[in-house]
mmCIF file of C-alpha atoms in Angstrom:
data_model
loop_
_atom_site.group_PDB
_atom_site.id
_atom_site.type_symbol
_atom_site.label_atom_id
_atom_site.label_comp_id
_atom_site.label_asym_id
_atom_site.label_seq_id
_atom_site.Cartn_x
_atom_site.Cartn_y
_atom_site.Cartn_z
ATOM 1 C CA MET A 871 18.818 -17.926 -20.584
ATOM 2 C CA ILE A 872 16.394 -16.196 -18.172
ATOM 3 C CA GLU A 873 17.059 -12.715 -17.146
ATOM 4 C CA GLY A 874 16.703 -11.427 -13.766
ATOM 5 C CA ASP A 875 18.839 -13.587 -11.624
ATOM 6 C CA PHE A 876 18.432 -13.318 -7.933
ATOM 7 C CA GLN A 877 20.510 -10.372 -6.678
ATOM 8 C CA LEU A 878 22.509 -10.496 -3.742
ATOM 9 C CA GLU A 879 25.147 -8.106 -3.077
ATOM 10 C CA SER A 880 28.793 -9.219 -2.676
ATOM 11 C CA PRO A 881 30.297 -10.570 -0.432
ATOM 12 C CA VAL A 882 27.055 -12.108 0.977
ATOM 13 C CA ARG A 883 26.189 -15.358 -0.237
ATOM 14 C CA ALA A 884 22.839 -16.598 0.627
ATOM 15 C CA ARG A 885 22.958 -20.166 2.234
ATOM 16 C CA ARG A 886 18.908 -19.953 2.804
ATOM 17 C CA ILE A 887 16.463 -17.880 1.393
ATOM 18 C CA VAL A 888 12.822 -17.531 2.453
ATOM 19 C CA VAL A 889 10.517 -16.173 -0.278
ATOM 20 C CA ALA A 890 7.093 -14.447 0.685
ATOM 21 C CA MET A 891 4.430 -16.587 -1.641
ATOM 22 C CA SER A 892 1.050 -14.937 -2.234
ATOM 23 C CA GLY A 893 0.175 -17.606 -4.989
ATOM 24 C CA GLY A 894 0.582 -15.143 -7.853
ATOM 25 C CA VAL A 895 3.120 -14.882 -10.592
ATOM 26 C CA ASP A 896 5.542 -12.394 -9.084
ATOM 27 C CA SER A 897 6.164 -14.356 -6.111
ATOM 28 C CA SER A 898 6.319 -17.491 -7.854
ATOM 29 C CA VAL A 899 9.003 -16.153 -9.861
ATOM 30 C CA VAL A 900 11.220 -14.550 -7.155
ATOM 31 C CA ALA A 901 10.860 -18.393 -5.581
ATOM 32 C CA ALA A 902 12.081 -19.874 -8.999
ATOM 33 C CA LEU A 903 15.074 -17.335 -9.239
ATOM 34 C CA ALA A 904 16.079 -17.824 -5.750
ATOM 35 C CA ALA A 905 16.293 -21.432 -6.150
ATOM 36 C CA ARG A 906 18.369 -21.163 -9.212
ATOM 37 C CA THR A 907 20.908 -19.782 -7.028
ATOM 38 C CA GLY A 908 21.607 -22.863 -5.406
ATOM 39 C CA ALA A 909 20.839 -21.527 -2.063
ATOM 40 C CA GLU A 910 18.119 -23.658 0.173
ATOM 41 C CA THR A 911 14.880 -21.985 -0.857
ATOM 42 C CA ILE A 912 11.935 -21.823 1.519
ATOM 43 C CA GLY A 913 8.694 -20.495 0.375
ATOM 44 C CA VAL A 914 6.151 -19.369 3.232
ATOM 45 C CA THR A 915 2.715 -18.328 2.785
ATOM 46 C CA LEU A 916 0.639 -16.250 5.377
ATOM 47 C CA GLN A 917 -2.884 -17.548 5.346
ATOM 48 C CA LEU A 918 -4.814 -14.203 5.953
ATOM 49 C CA TYR A 919 -8.538 -15.451 5.531
ATOM 50 C CA ASP A 920 -10.609 -18.337 6.094
ATOM 51 C CA HIS A 921 -9.341 -21.239 4.206
ATOM 52 C CA GLY A 922 -12.642 -22.525 3.205
ATOM 53 C CA ALA A 923 -14.529 -19.429 2.613
ATOM 54 C CA ALA A 924 -12.006 -17.874 0.748
ATOM 55 C CA VAL A 925 -11.148 -20.655 -1.978
ATOM 56 C CA GLY A 926 -13.389 -19.377 -4.616
ATOM 57 C CA ARG A 927 -12.733 -15.693 -3.901
ATOM 58 C CA ALA A 928 -11.685 -13.874 -6.928
ATOM 59 C CA GLY A 929 -9.105 -10.914 -6.656
ATOM 60 C CA SER A 930 -7.969 -12.217 -3.200
ATOM 61 C CA CYS A 931 -4.622 -13.134 -2.289
ATOM 62 C CA CYS A 932 -3.145 -15.587 0.487
ATOM 63 C CA ALA A 933 -6.693 -17.565 0.459
ATOM 64 C CA GLY A 934 -7.489 -21.081 -0.283
ATOM 65 C CA ARG A 935 -6.616 -21.140 -4.096
ATOM 66 C CA ASP A 936 -3.905 -18.914 -3.785
ATOM 67 C CA ILE A 937 -2.508 -21.200 -1.010
ATOM 68 C CA ARG A 938 -2.541 -24.135 -3.302
ATOM 69 C CA ASP A 939 -0.863 -22.461 -6.307
ATOM 70 C CA ALA A 940 1.777 -21.301 -4.012
ATOM 71 C CA ARG A 941 2.280 -24.924 -2.869
ATOM 72 C CA ALA A 942 2.063 -26.402 -6.459
ATOM 73 C CA VAL A 943 4.771 -23.931 -7.587
ATOM 74 C CA CYS A 944 6.965 -25.187 -4.547
ATOM 75 C CA ASP A 945 6.368 -28.720 -5.418
ATOM 76 C CA SER A 946 7.429 -28.118 -9.234
ATOM 77 C CA LEU A 947 10.645 -26.193 -8.027
ATOM 78 C CA GLY A 948 11.475 -29.012 -5.223
ATOM 79 C CA ILE A 949 11.391 -26.305 -2.288
ATOM 80 C CA ALA A 950 9.725 -26.574 0.810
ATOM 81 C CA HIS A 951 6.696 -24.433 1.388
ATOM 82 C CA TYR A 952 5.098 -23.352 4.837
ATOM 83 C CA VAL A 953 1.738 -21.910 5.427
ATOM 84 C CA PHE A 954 1.471 -20.032 8.809
ATOM 85 C CA ASP A 955 -1.997 -19.000 9.926
ATOM 86 C CA HIS A 956 -2.109 -15.062 10.357
ATOM 87 C CA GLU A 957 -5.863 -14.608 10.153
ATOM 88 C CA THR A 958 -6.588 -13.015 13.405
ATOM 89 C CA SER A 959 -3.486 -10.755 13.176
ATOM 90 C CA PHE A 960 -4.426 -9.476 9.852
ATOM 91 C CA ARG A 961 -8.101 -8.922 10.497
ATOM 92 C CA GLU A 962 -7.045 -6.913 13.789
ATOM 93 C CA ASN A 963 -4.429 -4.857 12.228
ATOM 94 C CA VAL A 964 -5.612 -4.411 8.683
ATOM 95 C CA ILE A 965 -9.468 -4.937 8.393
ATOM 96 C CA ASP A 966 -10.693 -3.746 11.513
ATOM 97 C CA ASP A 967 -8.122 -0.573 11.166
ATOM 98 C CA PHE A 968 -9.768 -0.087 7.731
ATOM 99 C CA ALA A 969 -13.025 0.088 9.307
ATOM 100 C CA ASP A 970 -12.181 2.519 11.944
ATOM 101 C CA GLU A 971 -10.296 4.791 9.816
ATOM 102 C CA TYR A 972 -13.590 5.323 7.523
ATOM 103 C CA LEU A 973 -15.565 5.469 10.733
ATOM 104 C CA ALA A 974 -13.233 8.410 11.696
ATOM 105 C CA GLY A 975 -13.601 10.216 8.277
ATOM 106 C CA ARG A 976 -10.325 9.530 7.110
ATOM 107 C CA THR A 977 -9.476 7.422 3.710
ATOM 108 C CA PRO A 978 -7.226 4.591 4.978
ATOM 109 C CA ILE A 979 -4.718 2.392 2.886
ATOM 110 C CA PRO A 980 -4.925 -1.189 3.854
ATOM 111 C CA CYS A 981 -2.006 -2.346 1.438
ATOM 112 C CA VAL A 982 0.490 -0.056 3.474
ATOM 113 C CA LYS A 983 -0.840 -1.348 6.808
ATOM 114 C CA CYS A 984 -0.700 -5.102 5.678
ATOM 115 C CA ASN A 985 3.169 -4.410 4.524
ATOM 116 C CA MET A 986 3.901 -2.957 7.984
ATOM 117 C CA GLY A 987 2.473 -5.838 9.639
ATOM 118 C CA PRO A 988 1.721 -9.329 8.440
ATOM 119 C CA LYS A 989 3.789 -8.759 5.030
ATOM 120 C CA PHE A 990 6.891 -7.536 6.494
ATOM 121 C CA THR A 991 7.239 -7.405 10.401
ATOM 122 C CA ASP A 992 5.725 -11.040 10.715
ATOM 123 C CA LEU A 993 7.302 -12.532 7.797
ATOM 124 C CA LEU A 994 10.466 -11.020 8.543
ATOM 125 C CA ALA A 995 10.354 -12.546 11.802
ATOM 126 C CA LEU A 996 9.406 -16.137 10.465
ATOM 127 C CA ALA A 997 12.248 -15.794 8.145
ATOM 128 C CA ARG A 998 14.874 -15.065 11.025
ATOM 129 C CA ASP A 999 13.235 -17.841 12.900
ATOM 130 C CA LEU A 1000 13.986 -20.505 10.023
ATOM 131 C CA GLY A 1001 17.694 -18.994 9.803
ATOM 132 C CA ALA A 1002 17.306 -17.266 6.630
ATOM 133 C CA ASP A 1003 19.874 -14.786 5.310
ATOM 134 C CA CYS A 1004 17.170 -12.853 3.574
ATOM 135 C CA LEU A 1005 13.517 -12.446 2.893
ATOM 136 C CA ALA A 1006 12.695 -11.999 -0.649
ATOM 137 C CA THR A 1007 9.468 -10.691 -2.025
ATOM 138 C CA GLY A 1008 7.428 -10.082 -5.212
ATOM 139 C CA HIS A 1009 7.162 -6.110 -4.778
ATOM 140 C CA TYR A 1010 8.172 -3.991 -7.791
ATOM 141 C CA VAL A 1011 10.530 -1.782 -6.295
ATOM 142 C CA ARG A 1012 14.538 -1.795 -6.335
ATOM 143 C CA ARG A 1013 16.812 -1.922 -3.205
ATOM 144 C CA VAL A 1014 20.216 -0.074 -4.125
ATOM 145 C CA LEU A 1015 23.193 -0.092 -1.742
ATOM 146 C CA GLY A 1016 24.438 3.814 -1.484
ATOM 147 C CA ALA A 1017 26.872 5.250 0.658
ATOM 148 C CA GLU A 1018 24.900 4.904 3.662
ATOM 149 C CA GLY A 1019 23.743 1.406 3.230
ATOM 150 C CA ALA A 1020 20.556 -0.010 1.533
ATOM 151 C CA GLU A 1021 18.393 2.493 -0.179
ATOM 152 C CA LEU A 1022 14.856 1.916 -1.214
ATOM 153 C CA HIS A 1023 14.256 3.218 -5.278
ATOM 154 C CA ARG A 1024 11.382 3.116 -7.445
ATOM 155 C CA ALA A 1025 10.997 0.090 -9.889
ATOM 156 C CA VAL A 1026 12.267 0.280 -13.347
ATOM 157 C CA ASP A 1027 8.877 -0.301 -14.647
ATOM 158 C CA PRO A 1028 6.697 2.913 -13.660
ATOM 159 C CA ALA A 1029 3.355 1.369 -14.402
ATOM 160 C CA ARG A 1030 4.126 -1.648 -11.679
ATOM 161 C CA ASP A 1031 6.060 0.646 -9.229
ATOM 162 C CA GLN A 1032 5.092 -0.431 -5.569
ATOM 163 C CA SER A 1033 7.184 2.094 -3.681
ATOM 164 C CA TYR A 1034 4.261 4.220 -2.533
ATOM 165 C CA PHE A 1035 2.852 1.322 -0.562
ATOM 166 C CA LEU A 1036 6.566 0.437 1.082
ATOM 167 C CA PHE A 1037 7.499 3.874 2.560
ATOM 168 C CA ALA A 1038 6.962 2.299 6.154
ATOM 169 C CA THR A 1039 9.637 -0.066 5.661
ATOM 170 C CA THR A 1040 12.122 0.427 8.225
ATOM 171 C CA ARG A 1041 16.158 0.556 7.486
ATOM 172 C CA ALA A 1042 16.496 -2.882 9.455
ATOM 173 C CA GLN A 1043 13.979 -4.351 7.309
ATOM 174 C CA LEU A 1044 15.550 -3.105 4.136
ATOM 175 C CA ASP A 1045 18.854 -4.649 5.237
ATOM 176 C CA PHE A 1046 17.355 -7.925 5.162
ATOM 177 C CA ILE A 1047 14.594 -7.966 2.501
ATOM 178 C CA ARG A 1048 15.286 -8.215 -1.048
ATOM 179 C CA PHE A 1049 13.165 -7.321 -4.211
ATOM 180 C CA PRO A 1050 14.563 -9.361 -7.297
ATOM 181 C CA LEU A 1051 11.608 -7.953 -9.732
ATOM 182 C CA GLY A 1052 12.517 -4.202 -9.393
ATOM 183 C CA GLY A 1053 14.554 -4.089 -12.306
ATOM 184 C CA MET A 1054 12.232 -6.024 -14.502
ATOM 185 C CA PRO A 1055 8.932 -5.063 -16.553
ATOM 186 C CA LYS A 1056 6.031 -7.155 -15.576
ATOM 187 C CA ALA A 1057 5.680 -8.545 -19.182
ATOM 188 C CA ARG A 1058 9.473 -10.026 -18.637
ATOM 189 C CA VAL A 1059 8.430 -11.823 -15.382
ATOM 190 C CA ARG A 1060 5.536 -13.385 -17.037
ATOM 191 C CA GLU A 1061 7.772 -14.503 -19.778
ATOM 192 C CA ILE A 1062 10.108 -16.065 -17.034
ATOM 193 C CA ALA A 1063 7.279 -17.843 -15.538
ATOM 194 C CA ALA A 1064 6.440 -19.328 -18.814
ATOM 195 C CA GLU A 1065 9.859 -20.158 -19.596
ATOM 196 C CA MET A 1066 10.456 -22.087 -16.339
ATOM 197 C CA GLY A 1067 6.765 -23.905 -16.796
ATOM 198 C CA LEU A 1068 5.525 -22.250 -13.744
ATOM 199 C CA GLY A 1069 1.600 -23.075 -13.681
ATOM 200 C CA VAL A 1070 0.595 -19.674 -12.525
ATOM 201 C CA ALA A 1071 2.272 -17.667 -15.664
ATOM 202 C CA ALA A 1072 -1.070 -16.463 -16.768
ATOM 203 C CA LYS A 1073 -2.861 -15.886 -13.577
ATOM 204 C CA PRO A 1074 -4.498 -12.598 -13.254
ATOM 205 C CA ASP A 1075 -3.040 -9.957 -10.829
ATOM 206 C CA SER A 1076 -4.970 -9.539 -7.303
ATOM 207 C CA GLN A 1077 -6.663 -6.555 -6.790
ATOM 208 C CA ASP A 1078 -5.229 -3.633 -4.790
ATOM 209 C CA ILE A 1079 -7.613 -4.247 -1.782
ATOM 210 C CA CYS A 1080 -7.757 -7.947 -1.624
ATOM 211 C CA PHE A 1081 -10.382 -8.365 1.244
ATOM 212 C CA VAL A 1082 -12.986 -6.056 -0.714
ATOM 213 C CA PRO A 1083 -12.992 -8.287 -3.841
ATOM 214 C CA ASP A 1084 -16.280 -6.583 -5.301
ATOM 215 C CA GLY A 1085 -14.962 -3.092 -4.504
ATOM 216 C CA ASP A 1086 -17.951 -2.368 -2.195
ATOM 217 C CA TYR A 1087 -15.865 -0.564 0.586
ATOM 218 C CA ALA A 1088 -18.901 0.896 2.271
ATOM 219 C CA GLY A 1089 -20.708 -2.532 2.336
ATOM 220 C CA LEU A 1090 -17.920 -4.039 4.193
ATOM 221 C CA VAL A 1091 -17.629 -1.172 6.743
ATOM 222 C CA ARG A 1092 -21.312 -1.307 7.282
ATOM 223 C CA LYS A 1093 -20.897 -5.237 8.185
ATOM 224 C CA LEU A 1094 -17.910 -4.761 10.396
ATOM 225 C CA ARG A 1095 -19.604 -1.309 12.119
ATOM 226 C CA PRO A 1096 -23.090 -1.662 12.454
ATOM 227 C CA GLY A 1097 -23.500 1.803 13.174
ATOM 228 C CA ALA A 1098 -21.745 3.020 10.136
ATOM 229 C CA ASP A 1099 -24.932 4.140 8.502
ATOM 230 C CA ALA A 1100 -25.844 6.895 10.714
ATOM 231 C CA GLY A 1101 -27.034 9.619 8.780
ATOM 232 C CA GLY A 1102 -26.295 13.547 8.851
ATOM 233 C CA GLU A 1103 -26.715 17.169 7.415
ATOM 234 C CA ILE A 1104 -24.577 18.023 4.117
ATOM 235 C CA VAL A 1105 -23.349 21.377 4.811
ATOM 236 C CA ASP A 1106 -21.435 24.135 2.850
ATOM 237 C CA LEU A 1107 -18.479 25.912 3.790
ATOM 238 C CA GLU A 1108 -19.914 28.382 5.684
ATOM 239 C CA GLY A 1109 -22.112 25.737 7.591
ATOM 240 C CA ARG A 1110 -25.511 26.213 5.757
ATOM 241 C CA VAL A 1111 -27.300 22.986 5.585
ATOM 242 C CA LEU A 1112 -28.009 21.975 1.873
ATOM 243 C CA GLY A 1113 -29.561 18.356 2.481
ATOM 244 C CA ARG A 1114 -28.725 15.126 4.248
ATOM 245 C CA HIS A 1115 -26.752 12.097 3.770
ATOM 246 C CA ALA A 1116 -27.427 8.471 4.428
ATOM 247 C CA GLY A 1117 -23.987 7.831 6.156
ATOM 248 C CA LEU A 1118 -20.469 9.174 5.996
ATOM 249 C CA VAL A 1119 -18.996 5.822 5.364
ATOM 250 C CA GLY A 1120 -20.308 6.342 1.604
ATOM 251 C CA PHE A 1121 -18.188 9.365 1.103
ATOM 252 C CA THR A 1122 -14.162 10.200 0.941
ATOM 253 C CA VAL A 1123 -12.607 13.368 0.251
ATOM 254 C CA GLY A 1124 -12.714 14.860 -3.382
ATOM 255 C CA GLN A 1125 -15.808 12.990 -4.363
ATOM 256 C CA ARG A 1126 -18.443 14.210 -6.495
ATOM 257 C CA ARG A 1127 -20.862 11.331 -7.145
ATOM 258 C CA GLY A 1128 -23.554 10.805 -4.410
ATOM 259 C CA ILE A 1129 -23.890 13.930 -3.125
ATOM 260 C CA GLU A 1130 -27.072 14.739 -5.219
ATOM 261 C CA ILE A 1131 -27.328 18.498 -4.416
ATOM 262 C CA GLY A 1132 -29.165 20.273 -7.284
ATOM 263 C CA GLY A 1133 -29.531 23.988 -7.758
ATOM 264 C CA GLN A 1134 -25.758 24.919 -7.231
ATOM 265 C CA PRO A 1135 -23.861 27.286 -9.268
ATOM 266 C CA GLU A 1136 -21.165 24.784 -9.819
ATOM 267 C CA PRO A 1137 -20.509 21.247 -9.031
ATOM 268 C CA LEU A 1138 -20.056 20.069 -5.358
ATOM 269 C CA TYR A 1139 -17.139 18.017 -3.914
ATOM 270 C CA VAL A 1140 -16.855 16.257 -0.659
ATOM 271 C CA VAL A 1141 -14.283 18.822 1.100
ATOM 272 C CA ARG A 1142 -13.948 17.117 4.541
ATOM 273 C CA LEU A 1143 -15.752 14.783 6.910
ATOM 274 C CA GLU A 1144 -16.832 15.598 10.446
ATOM 275 C CA PRO A 1145 -17.444 12.383 12.103
ATOM 276 C CA GLU A 1146 -18.111 13.892 15.653
ATOM 277 C CA THR A 1147 -21.090 15.711 14.439
ATOM 278 C CA ARG A 1148 -21.846 13.255 11.400
ATOM 279 C CA ARG A 1149 -21.477 16.318 8.891
ATOM 280 C CA LEU A 1150 -20.458 16.038 5.302
ATOM 281 C CA VAL A 1151 -18.854 19.516 4.137
ATOM 282 C CA VAL A 1152 -19.132 20.243 0.301
ATOM 283 C CA GLY A 1153 -17.699 23.117 -1.903
ATOM 284 C CA PRO A 1154 -16.410 23.737 -5.261
ATOM 285 C CA ARG A 1155 -13.409 22.440 -6.823
ATOM 286 C CA ILE A 1156 -11.166 25.111 -5.603
ATOM 287 C CA ALA A 1157 -12.106 24.163 -2.130
ATOM 288 C CA LEU A 1158 -9.997 20.832 -2.364
ATOM 289 C CA ALA A 1159 -6.697 22.767 -3.264
ATOM 290 C CA VAL A 1160 -4.374 22.181 -0.383
ATOM 291 C CA GLY A 1161 -1.223 24.084 0.303
ATOM 292 C CA ALA A 1162 0.454 22.128 2.942
ATOM 293 C CA ALA A 1163 -0.289 19.017 5.084
ATOM 294 C CA ARG A 1164 0.715 17.596 8.643
ATOM 295 C CA LEU A 1165 2.269 14.137 8.619
ATOM 296 C CA ALA A 1166 2.376 11.677 11.251
ATOM 297 C CA ASP A 1167 4.653 8.827 12.381
ATOM 298 C CA ILE A 1168 7.228 9.757 9.667
ATOM 299 C CA ASN A 1169 9.413 6.996 8.668
ATOM 300 C CA TRP A 1170 12.885 8.470 7.342
ATOM 301 C CA LEU A 1171 15.161 6.230 5.301
ATOM 302 C CA GLY A 1172 17.724 8.270 4.577
ATOM 303 C CA GLY A 1173 18.892 11.293 2.805
ATOM 304 C CA ASP A 1174 18.786 15.108 3.448
ATOM 305 C CA PRO A 1175 15.174 16.115 4.093
ATOM 306 C CA GLY A 1176 16.282 19.732 3.076
ATOM 307 C CA GLN A 1177 17.210 18.852 -0.441
ATOM 308 C CA PRO A 1178 14.623 19.232 -3.294
ATOM 309 C CA LEU A 1179 12.256 16.599 -3.189
ATOM 310 C CA THR A 1180 8.816 15.649 -4.610
ATOM 311 C CA ALA A 1181 5.752 14.277 -2.625
ATOM 312 C CA LYS A 1182 3.299 11.727 -3.740
ATOM 313 C CA VAL A 1183 -0.069 11.921 -1.923
ATOM 314 C CA ARG A 1184 -1.916 8.958 -3.500
ATOM 315 C CA SER A 1185 -1.053 5.540 -5.156
ATOM 316 C CA LEU A 1186 -1.791 6.872 -8.587
ATOM 317 C CA ALA A 1187 -0.839 10.516 -8.341
ATOM 318 C CA LYS A 1188 2.298 11.755 -9.861
ATOM 319 C CA PRO A 1189 4.964 13.321 -7.463
ATOM 320 C CA VAL A 1190 4.983 17.019 -7.223
ATOM 321 C CA PRO A 1191 7.642 19.542 -6.120
ATOM 322 C CA ALA A 1192 7.421 20.129 -2.153
ATOM 323 C CA ARG A 1193 9.612 20.964 0.885
ATOM 324 C CA LEU A 1194 9.569 19.234 4.143
ATOM 325 C CA ASP A 1195 9.479 21.738 7.389
ATOM 326 C CA GLY A 1196 9.425 19.522 10.365
ATOM 327 C CA ASP A 1197 6.307 17.470 10.333
ATOM 328 C CA ARG A 1198 4.909 19.934 7.728
ATOM 329 C CA LEU A 1199 4.876 19.168 4.008
ATOM 330 C CA VAL A 1200 4.496 22.345 1.860
ATOM 331 C CA PHE A 1201 3.532 22.047 -1.678
ATOM 332 C CA GLU A 1202 5.012 24.306 -4.431
ATOM 333 C CA ALA A 1203 1.620 24.697 -6.132
ATOM 334 C CA PRO A 1204 -2.025 23.609 -4.834
ATOM 335 C CA GLU A 1205 -2.246 19.850 -4.768
ATOM 336 C CA TYR A 1206 -5.671 18.171 -5.184
ATOM 337 C CA GLY A 1207 -6.897 14.748 -3.764
ATOM 338 C CA VAL A 1208 -4.925 15.008 -0.502
ATOM 339 C CA ALA A 1209 -6.901 13.334 2.266
ATOM 340 C CA PRO A 1210 -6.410 12.660 6.003
ATOM 341 C CA GLY A 1211 -5.644 8.944 6.221
ATOM 342 C CA GLN A 1212 -3.665 8.600 2.992
ATOM 343 C CA ALA A 1213 0.046 8.503 3.075
ATOM 344 C CA ALA A 1214 2.542 11.322 1.612
ATOM 345 C CA VAL A 1215 5.682 9.443 0.393
ATOM 346 C CA LEU A 1216 8.760 11.881 -0.373
ATOM 347 C CA TYR A 1217 11.199 11.058 -3.242
ATOM 348 C CA ALA A 1218 14.687 12.445 -4.331
ATOM 349 C CA GLY A 1219 14.621 11.380 -7.849
ATOM 350 C CA ASP A 1220 14.004 7.876 -7.877
ATOM 351 C CA ARG A 1221 14.891 7.237 -4.332
ATOM 352 C CA VAL A 1222 12.215 6.847 -1.602
ATOM 353 C CA LEU A 1223 13.337 9.302 1.418
ATOM 354 C CA GLY A 1224 10.614 8.501 3.700
ATOM 355 C CA GLY A 1225 7.105 9.550 4.319
ATOM 356 C CA GLY A 1226 4.294 9.509 6.829
ATOM 357 C CA TRP A 1227 0.486 9.616 7.441
ATOM 358 C CA ILE A 1228 -1.482 12.798 6.144
ATOM 359 C CA ALA A 1229 -2.886 13.766 9.596
ATOM 360 C CA GLU A 1230 -4.401 17.221 8.542
ATOM 361 C CA THR A 1231 -4.525 19.517 5.428
ATOM 362 C CA GLU A 1232 -4.372 23.339 5.335
ATOM 363 C CA PRO A 1233 -6.362 24.809 2.379
ATOM 364 C CA ALA A 1234 -4.508 26.553 -0.220
ATOM 365 C CA MET A 1235 -7.019 29.588 0.094
ATOM 366 C CA ALA A 1236 -6.260 29.775 3.587
ATOM 367 C CA LEU A 1237 -2.429 30.174 3.044
ATOM 368 C CA ALA A 1238 -3.218 32.794 0.305
ATOM 369 C CA ALA A 1239 -5.231 34.806 2.721
#
């Protein structure tokens, strides 16, 4: 017997389910589980890249090879599959934004922007146009019904949890979207795919930033924004010139590699970027300690903001104790690796309360002064 049946809360019984299909094993299993409910199931793939140019691209999603895989899975399940061209929207709202954020000295998270745009907003509209009762995705996160409606919770498998990337999901979207895989480990998902004879059962996972398959973020920004290579000064915290850099696009807050300034009493790290003057400000590791951060565009999913909470400021960071005072997030202890442009996601236990974009940071040294 296959575990992980597609869950729909009683008394809602889906007559038509639209599944967001990227061509990977996760969304393919969701489609299979949805079809097993007896509801009419429709697979939908958003083409986010030029179909021909992306056929052989490793590590991508929603491109040529992946579209073929999604269609093959739908054919094997006997369900309809539609492909919608969203290349222009993806380029303008995700890729161009990624380049502009880097030029502005911030550290972007394109996966969140993608979920906010093509993957949720656009797909949800398509699902409604198709008369669906819900949209299902292969994200590893749980949707739990609470006293005030649907809540967003961390996945059971901590190694696969994607709640950090979904903090911007709105309450209206959460009412309509389902996440059938949130209660399963990834190994079980692959087992289900193999048991059901899906051809993608052993397909490797796509990388986090799918449109940078070689990991050369700076190279992509240089290609999109030819002026990104303008050099400038490397200065210390007091503004003393220590050297020069070949372009801010090659640096992010907390980075140590590539500074190449010798003769210092301790290693230097990137403390901040100043795009207006093209200055790269560096300092000792203690200068990276942040005591508080101002959040912009906060999305609140529910719960009491005054309750004890934890904050996660990077996708791979552990949540740390903090409190929210208006738009100001105050850490219980100095936190490292907090960079403008990243997201701060707030939790109460496993529940996602909401989150916002880090607009500014306050050094822990300044707060202690």
